[in-house]
mmCIF file of C-alpha atoms and ligand atoms in Angstrom:
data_model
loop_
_atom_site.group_PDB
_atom_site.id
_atom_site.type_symbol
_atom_site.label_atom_id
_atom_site.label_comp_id
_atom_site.label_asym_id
_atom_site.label_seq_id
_atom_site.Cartn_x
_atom_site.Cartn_y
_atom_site.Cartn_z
ATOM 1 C CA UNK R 1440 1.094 0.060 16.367
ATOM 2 C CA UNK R 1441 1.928 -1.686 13.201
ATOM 3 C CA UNK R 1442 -0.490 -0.997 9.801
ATOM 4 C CA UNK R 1443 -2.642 -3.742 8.406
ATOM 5 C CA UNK R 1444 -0.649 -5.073 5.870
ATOM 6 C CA UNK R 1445 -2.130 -6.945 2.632
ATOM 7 C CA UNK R 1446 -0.137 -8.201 -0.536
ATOM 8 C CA UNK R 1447 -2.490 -7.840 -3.613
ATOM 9 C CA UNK R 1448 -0.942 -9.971 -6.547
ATOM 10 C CA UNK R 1449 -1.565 -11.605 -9.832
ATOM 11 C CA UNK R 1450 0.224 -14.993 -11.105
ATOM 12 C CA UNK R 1451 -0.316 -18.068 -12.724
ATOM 13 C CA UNK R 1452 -1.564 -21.369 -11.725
ATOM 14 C CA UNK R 1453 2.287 -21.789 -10.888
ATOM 15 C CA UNK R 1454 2.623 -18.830 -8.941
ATOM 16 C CA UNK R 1455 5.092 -16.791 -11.327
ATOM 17 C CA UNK R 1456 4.735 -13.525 -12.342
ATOM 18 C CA UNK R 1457 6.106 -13.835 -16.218
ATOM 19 C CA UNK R 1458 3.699 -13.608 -19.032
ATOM 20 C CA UNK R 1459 0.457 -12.765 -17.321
ATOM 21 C CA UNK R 1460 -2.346 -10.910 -19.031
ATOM 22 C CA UNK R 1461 -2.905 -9.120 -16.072
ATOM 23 C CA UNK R 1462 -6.793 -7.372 -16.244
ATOM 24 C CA UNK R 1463 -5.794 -4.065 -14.780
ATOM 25 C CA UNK R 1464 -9.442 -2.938 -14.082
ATOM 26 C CA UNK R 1465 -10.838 -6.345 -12.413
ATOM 27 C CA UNK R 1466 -7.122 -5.923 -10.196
ATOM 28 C CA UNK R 1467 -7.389 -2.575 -9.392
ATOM 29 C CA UNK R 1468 -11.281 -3.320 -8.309
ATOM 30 C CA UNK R 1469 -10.083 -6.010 -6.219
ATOM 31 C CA UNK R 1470 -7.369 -3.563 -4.978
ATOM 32 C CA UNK R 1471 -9.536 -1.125 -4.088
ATOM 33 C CA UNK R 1472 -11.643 -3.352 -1.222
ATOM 34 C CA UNK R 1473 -8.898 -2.434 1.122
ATOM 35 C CA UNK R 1474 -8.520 1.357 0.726
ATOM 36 C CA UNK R 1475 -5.481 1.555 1.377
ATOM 37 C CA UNK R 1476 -3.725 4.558 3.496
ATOM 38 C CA UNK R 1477 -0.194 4.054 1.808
ATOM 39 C CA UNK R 1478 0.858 1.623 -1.045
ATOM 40 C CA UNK R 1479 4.233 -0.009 -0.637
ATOM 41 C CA UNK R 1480 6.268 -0.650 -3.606
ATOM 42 C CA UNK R 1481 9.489 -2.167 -4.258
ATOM 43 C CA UNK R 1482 12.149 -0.347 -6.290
ATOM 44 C CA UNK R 1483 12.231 -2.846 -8.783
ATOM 45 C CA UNK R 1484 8.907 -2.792 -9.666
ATOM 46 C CA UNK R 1485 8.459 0.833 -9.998
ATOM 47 C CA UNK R 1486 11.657 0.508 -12.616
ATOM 48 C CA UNK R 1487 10.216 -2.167 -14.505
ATOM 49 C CA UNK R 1488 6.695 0.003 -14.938
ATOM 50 C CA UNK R 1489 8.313 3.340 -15.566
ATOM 51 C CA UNK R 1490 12.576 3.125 -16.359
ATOM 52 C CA UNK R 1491 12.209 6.812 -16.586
ATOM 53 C CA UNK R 1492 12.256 6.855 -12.284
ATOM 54 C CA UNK R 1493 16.269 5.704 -12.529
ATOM 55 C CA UNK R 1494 16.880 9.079 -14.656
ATOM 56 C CA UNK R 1495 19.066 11.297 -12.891
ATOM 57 C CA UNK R 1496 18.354 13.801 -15.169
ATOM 58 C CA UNK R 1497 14.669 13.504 -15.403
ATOM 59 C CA UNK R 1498 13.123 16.048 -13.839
ATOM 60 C CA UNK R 1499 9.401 16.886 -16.008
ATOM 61 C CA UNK R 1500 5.807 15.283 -15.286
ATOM 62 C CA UNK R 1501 5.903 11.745 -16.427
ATOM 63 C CA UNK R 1502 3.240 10.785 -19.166
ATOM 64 C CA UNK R 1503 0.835 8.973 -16.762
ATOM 65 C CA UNK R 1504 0.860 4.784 -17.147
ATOM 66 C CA UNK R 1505 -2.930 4.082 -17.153
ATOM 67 C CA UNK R 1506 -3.572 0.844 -15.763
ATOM 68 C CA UNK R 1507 -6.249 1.602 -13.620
ATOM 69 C CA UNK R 1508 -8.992 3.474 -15.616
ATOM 70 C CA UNK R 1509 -8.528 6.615 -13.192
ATOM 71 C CA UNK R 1510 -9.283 9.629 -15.228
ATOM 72 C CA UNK R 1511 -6.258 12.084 -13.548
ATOM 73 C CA UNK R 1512 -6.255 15.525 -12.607
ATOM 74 C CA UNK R 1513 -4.495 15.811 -9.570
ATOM 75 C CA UNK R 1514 -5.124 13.107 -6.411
ATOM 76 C CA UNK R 1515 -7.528 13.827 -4.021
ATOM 77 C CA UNK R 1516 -6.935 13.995 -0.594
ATOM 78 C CA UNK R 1517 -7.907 11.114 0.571
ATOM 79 C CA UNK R 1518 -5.499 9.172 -2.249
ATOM 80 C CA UNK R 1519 -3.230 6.650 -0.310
ATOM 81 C CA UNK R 1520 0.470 7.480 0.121
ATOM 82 C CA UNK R 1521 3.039 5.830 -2.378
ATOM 83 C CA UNK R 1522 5.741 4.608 -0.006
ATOM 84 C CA UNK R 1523 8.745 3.271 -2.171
ATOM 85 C CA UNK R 1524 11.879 1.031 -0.985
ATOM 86 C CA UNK R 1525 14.566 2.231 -1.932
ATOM 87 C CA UNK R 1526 18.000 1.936 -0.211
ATOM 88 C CA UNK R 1527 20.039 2.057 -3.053
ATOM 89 C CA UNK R 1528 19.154 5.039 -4.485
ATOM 90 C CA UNK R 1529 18.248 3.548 -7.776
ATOM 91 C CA UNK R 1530 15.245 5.734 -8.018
ATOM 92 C CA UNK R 1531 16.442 9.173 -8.610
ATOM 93 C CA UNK R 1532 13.158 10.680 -10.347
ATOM 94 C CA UNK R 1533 10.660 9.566 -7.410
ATOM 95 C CA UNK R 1534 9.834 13.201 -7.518
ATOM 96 C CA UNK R 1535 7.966 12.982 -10.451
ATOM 97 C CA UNK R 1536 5.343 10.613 -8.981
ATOM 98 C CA UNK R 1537 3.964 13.414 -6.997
ATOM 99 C CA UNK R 1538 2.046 14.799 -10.178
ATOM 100 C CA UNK R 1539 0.076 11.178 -10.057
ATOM 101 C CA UNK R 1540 -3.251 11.493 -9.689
ATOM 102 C CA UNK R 1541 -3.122 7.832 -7.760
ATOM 103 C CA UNK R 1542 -1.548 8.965 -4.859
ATOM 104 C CA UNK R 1543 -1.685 12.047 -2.548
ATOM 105 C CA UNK R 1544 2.201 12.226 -1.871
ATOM 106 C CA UNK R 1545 5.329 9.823 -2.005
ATOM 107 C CA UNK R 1546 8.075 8.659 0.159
ATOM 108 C CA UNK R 1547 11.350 7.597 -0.102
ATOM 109 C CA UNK R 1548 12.057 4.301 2.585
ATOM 110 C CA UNK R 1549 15.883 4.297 2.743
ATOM 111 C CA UNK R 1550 18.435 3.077 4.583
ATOM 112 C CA UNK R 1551 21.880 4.312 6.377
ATOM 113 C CA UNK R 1552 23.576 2.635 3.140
ATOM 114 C CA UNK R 1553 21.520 4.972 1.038
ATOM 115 C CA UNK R 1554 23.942 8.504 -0.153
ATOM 116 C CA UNK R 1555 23.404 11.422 0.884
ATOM 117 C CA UNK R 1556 23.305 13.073 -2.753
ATOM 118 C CA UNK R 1557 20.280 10.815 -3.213
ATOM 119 C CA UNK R 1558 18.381 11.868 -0.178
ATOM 120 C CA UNK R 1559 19.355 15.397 -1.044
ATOM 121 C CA UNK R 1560 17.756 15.221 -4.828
ATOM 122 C CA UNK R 1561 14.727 13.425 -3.173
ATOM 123 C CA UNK R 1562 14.681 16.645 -1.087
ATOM 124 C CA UNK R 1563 14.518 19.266 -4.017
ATOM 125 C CA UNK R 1564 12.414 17.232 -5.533
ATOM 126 C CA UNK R 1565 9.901 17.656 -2.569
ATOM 127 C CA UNK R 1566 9.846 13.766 -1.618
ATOM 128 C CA UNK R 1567 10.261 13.320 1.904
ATOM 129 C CA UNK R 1568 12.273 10.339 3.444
ATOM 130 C CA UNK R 1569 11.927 7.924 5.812
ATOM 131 C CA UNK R 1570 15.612 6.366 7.025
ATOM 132 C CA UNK R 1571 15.597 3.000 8.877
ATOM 133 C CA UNK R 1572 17.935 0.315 8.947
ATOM 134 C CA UNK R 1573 21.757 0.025 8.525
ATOM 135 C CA UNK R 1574 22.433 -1.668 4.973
ATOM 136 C CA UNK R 1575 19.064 -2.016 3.758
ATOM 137 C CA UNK R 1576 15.754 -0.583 4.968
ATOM 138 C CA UNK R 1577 14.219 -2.457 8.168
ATOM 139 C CA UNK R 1578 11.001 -3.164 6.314
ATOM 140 C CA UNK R 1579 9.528 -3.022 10.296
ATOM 141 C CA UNK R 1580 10.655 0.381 11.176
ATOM 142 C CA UNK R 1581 9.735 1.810 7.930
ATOM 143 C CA UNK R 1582 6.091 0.385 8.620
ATOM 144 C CA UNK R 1583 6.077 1.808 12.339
ATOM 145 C CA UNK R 1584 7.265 4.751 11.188
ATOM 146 C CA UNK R 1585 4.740 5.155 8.339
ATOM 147 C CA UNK R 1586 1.771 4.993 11.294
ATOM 148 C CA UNK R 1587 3.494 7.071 13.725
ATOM 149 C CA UNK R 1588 4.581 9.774 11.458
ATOM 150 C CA UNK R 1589 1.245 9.568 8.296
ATOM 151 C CA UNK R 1590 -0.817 7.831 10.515
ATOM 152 C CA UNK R 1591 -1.432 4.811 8.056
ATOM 153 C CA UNK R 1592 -3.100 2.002 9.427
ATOM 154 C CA UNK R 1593 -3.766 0.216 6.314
ATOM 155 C CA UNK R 1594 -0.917 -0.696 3.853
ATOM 156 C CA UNK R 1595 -1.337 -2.529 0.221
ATOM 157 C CA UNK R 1596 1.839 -4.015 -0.898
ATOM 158 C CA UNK R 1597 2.602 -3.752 -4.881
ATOM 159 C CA UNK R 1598 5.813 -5.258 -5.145
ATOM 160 C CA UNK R 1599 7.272 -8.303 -6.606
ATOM 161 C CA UNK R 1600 8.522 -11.557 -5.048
ATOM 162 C CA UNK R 1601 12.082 -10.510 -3.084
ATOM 163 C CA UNK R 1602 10.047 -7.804 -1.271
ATOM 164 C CA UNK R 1603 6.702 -9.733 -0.695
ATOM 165 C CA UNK R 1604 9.145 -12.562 0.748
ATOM 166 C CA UNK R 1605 11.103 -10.428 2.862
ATOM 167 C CA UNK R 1606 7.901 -9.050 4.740
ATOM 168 C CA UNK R 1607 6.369 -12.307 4.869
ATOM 169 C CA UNK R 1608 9.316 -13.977 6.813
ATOM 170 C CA UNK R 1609 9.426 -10.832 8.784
ATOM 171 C CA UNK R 1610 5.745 -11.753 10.123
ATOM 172 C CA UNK R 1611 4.711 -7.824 8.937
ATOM 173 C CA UNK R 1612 1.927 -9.372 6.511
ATOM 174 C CA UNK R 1613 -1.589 -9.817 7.687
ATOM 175 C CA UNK R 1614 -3.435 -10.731 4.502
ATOM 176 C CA UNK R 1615 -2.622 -12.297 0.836
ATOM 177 C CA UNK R 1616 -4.876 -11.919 -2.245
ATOM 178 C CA UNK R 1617 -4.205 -13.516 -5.525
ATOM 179 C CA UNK R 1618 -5.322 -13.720 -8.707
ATOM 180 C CA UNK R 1619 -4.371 -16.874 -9.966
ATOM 181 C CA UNK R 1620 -4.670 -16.661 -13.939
ATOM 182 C CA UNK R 1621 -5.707 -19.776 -15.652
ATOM 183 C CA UNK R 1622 -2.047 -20.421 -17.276
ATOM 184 C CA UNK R 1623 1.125 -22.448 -16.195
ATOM 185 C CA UNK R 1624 4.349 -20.166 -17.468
ATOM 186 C CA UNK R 1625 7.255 -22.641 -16.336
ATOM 187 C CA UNK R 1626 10.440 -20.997 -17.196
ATOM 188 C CA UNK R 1627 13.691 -20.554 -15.198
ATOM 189 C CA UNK R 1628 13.146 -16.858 -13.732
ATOM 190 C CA UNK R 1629 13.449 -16.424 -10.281
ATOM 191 C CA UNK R 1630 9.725 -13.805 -10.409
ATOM 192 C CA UNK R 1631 7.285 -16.210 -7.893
ATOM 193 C CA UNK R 1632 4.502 -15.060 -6.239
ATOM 194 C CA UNK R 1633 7.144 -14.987 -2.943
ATOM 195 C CA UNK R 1634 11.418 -15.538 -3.197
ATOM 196 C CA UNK R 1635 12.945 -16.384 -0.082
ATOM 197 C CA UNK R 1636 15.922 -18.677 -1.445
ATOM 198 C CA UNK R 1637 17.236 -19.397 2.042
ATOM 199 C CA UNK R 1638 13.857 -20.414 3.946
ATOM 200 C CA UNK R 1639 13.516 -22.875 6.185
ATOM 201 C CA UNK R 1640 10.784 -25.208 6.875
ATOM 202 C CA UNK R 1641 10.284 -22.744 10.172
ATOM 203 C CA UNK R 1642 9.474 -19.997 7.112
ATOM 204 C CA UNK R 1643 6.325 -21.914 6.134
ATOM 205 C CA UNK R 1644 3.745 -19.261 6.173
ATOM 206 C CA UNK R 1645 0.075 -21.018 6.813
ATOM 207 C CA UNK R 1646 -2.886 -19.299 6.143
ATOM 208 C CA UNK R 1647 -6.857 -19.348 6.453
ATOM 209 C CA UNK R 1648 -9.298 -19.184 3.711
ATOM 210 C CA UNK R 1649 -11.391 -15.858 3.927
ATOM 211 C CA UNK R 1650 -12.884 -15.164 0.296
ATOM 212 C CA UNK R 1651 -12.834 -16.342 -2.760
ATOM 213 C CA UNK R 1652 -14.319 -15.710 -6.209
ATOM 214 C CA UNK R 1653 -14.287 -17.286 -9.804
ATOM 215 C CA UNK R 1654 -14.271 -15.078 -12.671
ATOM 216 C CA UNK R 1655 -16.097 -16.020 -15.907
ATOM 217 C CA UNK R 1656 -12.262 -15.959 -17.923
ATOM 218 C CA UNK R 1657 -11.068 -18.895 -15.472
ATOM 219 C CA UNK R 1658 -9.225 -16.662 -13.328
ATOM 220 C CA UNK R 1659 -9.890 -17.099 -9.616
ATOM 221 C CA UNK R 1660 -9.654 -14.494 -6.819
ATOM 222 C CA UNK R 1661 -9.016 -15.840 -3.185
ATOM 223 C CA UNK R 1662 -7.983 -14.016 -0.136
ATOM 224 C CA UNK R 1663 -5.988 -15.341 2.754
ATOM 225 C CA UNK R 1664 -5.330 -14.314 5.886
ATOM 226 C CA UNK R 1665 -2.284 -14.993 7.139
ATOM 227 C CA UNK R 1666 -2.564 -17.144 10.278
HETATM 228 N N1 LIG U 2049 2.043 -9.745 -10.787
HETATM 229 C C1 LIG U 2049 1.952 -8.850 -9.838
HETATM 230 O O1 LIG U 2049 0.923 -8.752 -9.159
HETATM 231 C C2 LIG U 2049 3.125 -7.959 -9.555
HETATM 232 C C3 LIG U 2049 3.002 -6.944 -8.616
HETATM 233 C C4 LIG U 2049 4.122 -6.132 -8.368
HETATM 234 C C5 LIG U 2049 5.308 -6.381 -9.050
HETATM 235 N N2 LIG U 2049 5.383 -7.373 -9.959
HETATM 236 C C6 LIG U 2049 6.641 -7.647 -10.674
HETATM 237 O O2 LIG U 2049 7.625 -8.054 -9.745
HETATM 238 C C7 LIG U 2049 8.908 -7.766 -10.297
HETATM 239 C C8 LIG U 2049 9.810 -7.158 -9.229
HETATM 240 O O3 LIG U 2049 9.808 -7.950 -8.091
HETATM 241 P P1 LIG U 2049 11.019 -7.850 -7.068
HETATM 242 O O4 LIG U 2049 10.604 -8.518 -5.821
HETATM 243 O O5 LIG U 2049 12.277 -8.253 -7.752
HETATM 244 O O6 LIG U 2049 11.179 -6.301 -6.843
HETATM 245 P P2 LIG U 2049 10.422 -5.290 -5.853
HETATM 246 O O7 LIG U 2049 9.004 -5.608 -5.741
HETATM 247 O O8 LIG U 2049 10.766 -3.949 -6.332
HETATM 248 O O9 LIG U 2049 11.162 -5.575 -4.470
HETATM 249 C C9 LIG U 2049 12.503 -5.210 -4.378
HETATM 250 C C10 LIG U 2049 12.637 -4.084 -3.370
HETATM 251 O O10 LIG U 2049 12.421 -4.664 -2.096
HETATM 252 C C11 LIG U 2049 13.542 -4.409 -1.285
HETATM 253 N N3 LIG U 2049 13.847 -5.580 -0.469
HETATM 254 C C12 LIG U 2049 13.905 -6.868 -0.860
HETATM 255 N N4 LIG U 2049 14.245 -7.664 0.165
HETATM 256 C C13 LIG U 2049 14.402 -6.840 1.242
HETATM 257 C C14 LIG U 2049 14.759 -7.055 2.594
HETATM 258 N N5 LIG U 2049 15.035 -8.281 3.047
HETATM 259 N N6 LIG U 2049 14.821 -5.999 3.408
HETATM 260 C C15 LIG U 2049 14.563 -4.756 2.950
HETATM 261 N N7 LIG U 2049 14.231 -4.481 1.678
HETATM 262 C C16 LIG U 2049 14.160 -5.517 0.828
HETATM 263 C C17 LIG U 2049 14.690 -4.095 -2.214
HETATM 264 O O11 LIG U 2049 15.528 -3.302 -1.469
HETATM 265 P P3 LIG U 2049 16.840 -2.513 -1.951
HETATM 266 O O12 LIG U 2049 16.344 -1.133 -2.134
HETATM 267 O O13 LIG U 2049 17.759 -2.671 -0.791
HETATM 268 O O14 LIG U 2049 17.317 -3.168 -3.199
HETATM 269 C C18 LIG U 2049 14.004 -3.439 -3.386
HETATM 270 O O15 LIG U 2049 13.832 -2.042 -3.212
HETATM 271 C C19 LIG U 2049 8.697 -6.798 -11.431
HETATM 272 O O16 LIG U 2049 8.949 -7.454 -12.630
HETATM 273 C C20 LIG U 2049 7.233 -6.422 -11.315
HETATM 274 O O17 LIG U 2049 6.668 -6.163 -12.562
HETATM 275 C C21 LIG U 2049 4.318 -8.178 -10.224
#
């Protein structure tokens, strides 16, 4: 059986992701409602938080990116899994997320396109892989494979728009929750809430209103399910 799938993000009133003020403790609390059994993150996101992951040569502890007002030491065991896409091998130093106190192990999802030097490194490094799909990964075989071989029934998506779009129009997500920021961005980069540049009206994705909540700082929290 598939996991429960939610996508947890913050944007503005105009649904981009540039130039937020993100609160990292009120999203992380939000977050946390779902305690998630694996968090699924996009390569590109874990490179824009922490370039040091594309470093081949990389191989010590990274210094630890607070956002989340954990205090560290080592995850417990109960800590979701970190399961990163990743077919193009652009994430070399995955390895070194396994000292994170956030999560209890990570995983590579790759695909057939993905080298075999990479998965090899990944190896040494400890980080196990999960290999689905020809060119890139098959987002539902990776998820499948997640509950058959971790046994994760819930998954939180952290990724940005390409990734969150691709599951979306793949029917894999159950649930959306935004924080919609009381600011209009504009601008001419393609980072939205969702990117699927070749959708069709037959992409529409409708959804039911299950929660909401307004924050004193304008911000508003609602929760959709995904219908
Ligand atoms: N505001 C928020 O709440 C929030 C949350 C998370 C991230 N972000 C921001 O979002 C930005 C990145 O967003 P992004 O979407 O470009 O990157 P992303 O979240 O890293 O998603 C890209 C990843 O998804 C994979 N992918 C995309 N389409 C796919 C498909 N059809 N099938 C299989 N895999 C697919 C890519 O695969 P390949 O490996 O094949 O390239 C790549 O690994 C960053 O700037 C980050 O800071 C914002």
């Amino acid at each position: 059986m598939l996991p429960h799938v939610i996508v947890h993000n913050e944007m503005s009133l105009d649904a981009r992701m540039d130039r937020l003020e993100v609160d990292m403790g009120r999203f992380y609390a939000l977050a946390g409602k779902w305690r998630e059994d694996c968090t699924l993150v996009g390569s590109e996101t874990l490179l824009a938080g922490m370039p040091e992951l594309g470093d081949r040569g990389s191989a010590g502890a990274l210094e630890r990116r607070d956002t989340t007002g954990h205090q560290g030491g080592g995850a417990s065991p109960d800590a979701p899994l970190l399961a990163a896409v990743d077919s193009r091998g652009r994430l070399p130093g995955l390895g070194q997320l396994r000292d994170q106190p956030y999560w209890r192990d990570v995983i590579a999802l790759c695909s057939g396109a993905t080298s075999a030097d990479h998965l090899d490194r990944l190896g040494a490094a400890g980080v196990s892989s999960i290999v689905v799909g020809t060119e890139r990964v098959d987002l539902r075989g990776a998820l499948q494979a997640l509950a058959e071989q971790y046994d994760v029934a819930v998954v939180r998506v952290d990724a940005g728009g390409s990734l969150v779009g691709a599951l979306l129009r793949q029917g894999l997500v159950h649930e959306v929750s935004v924080v919609i920021e009381p600011r209009l961005v504009g601008g001419e980069t393609h980072r939205w809430l969702v990117r699927a540049p070749d959708a069709t009206p037959e992409d529409v994705v409708a959804m039911t209103l299950r929660e909401m909540e307004r924050f004193d700082d304008g911000a508003v929290w609602l929760r959709y399910d995904v219908v």
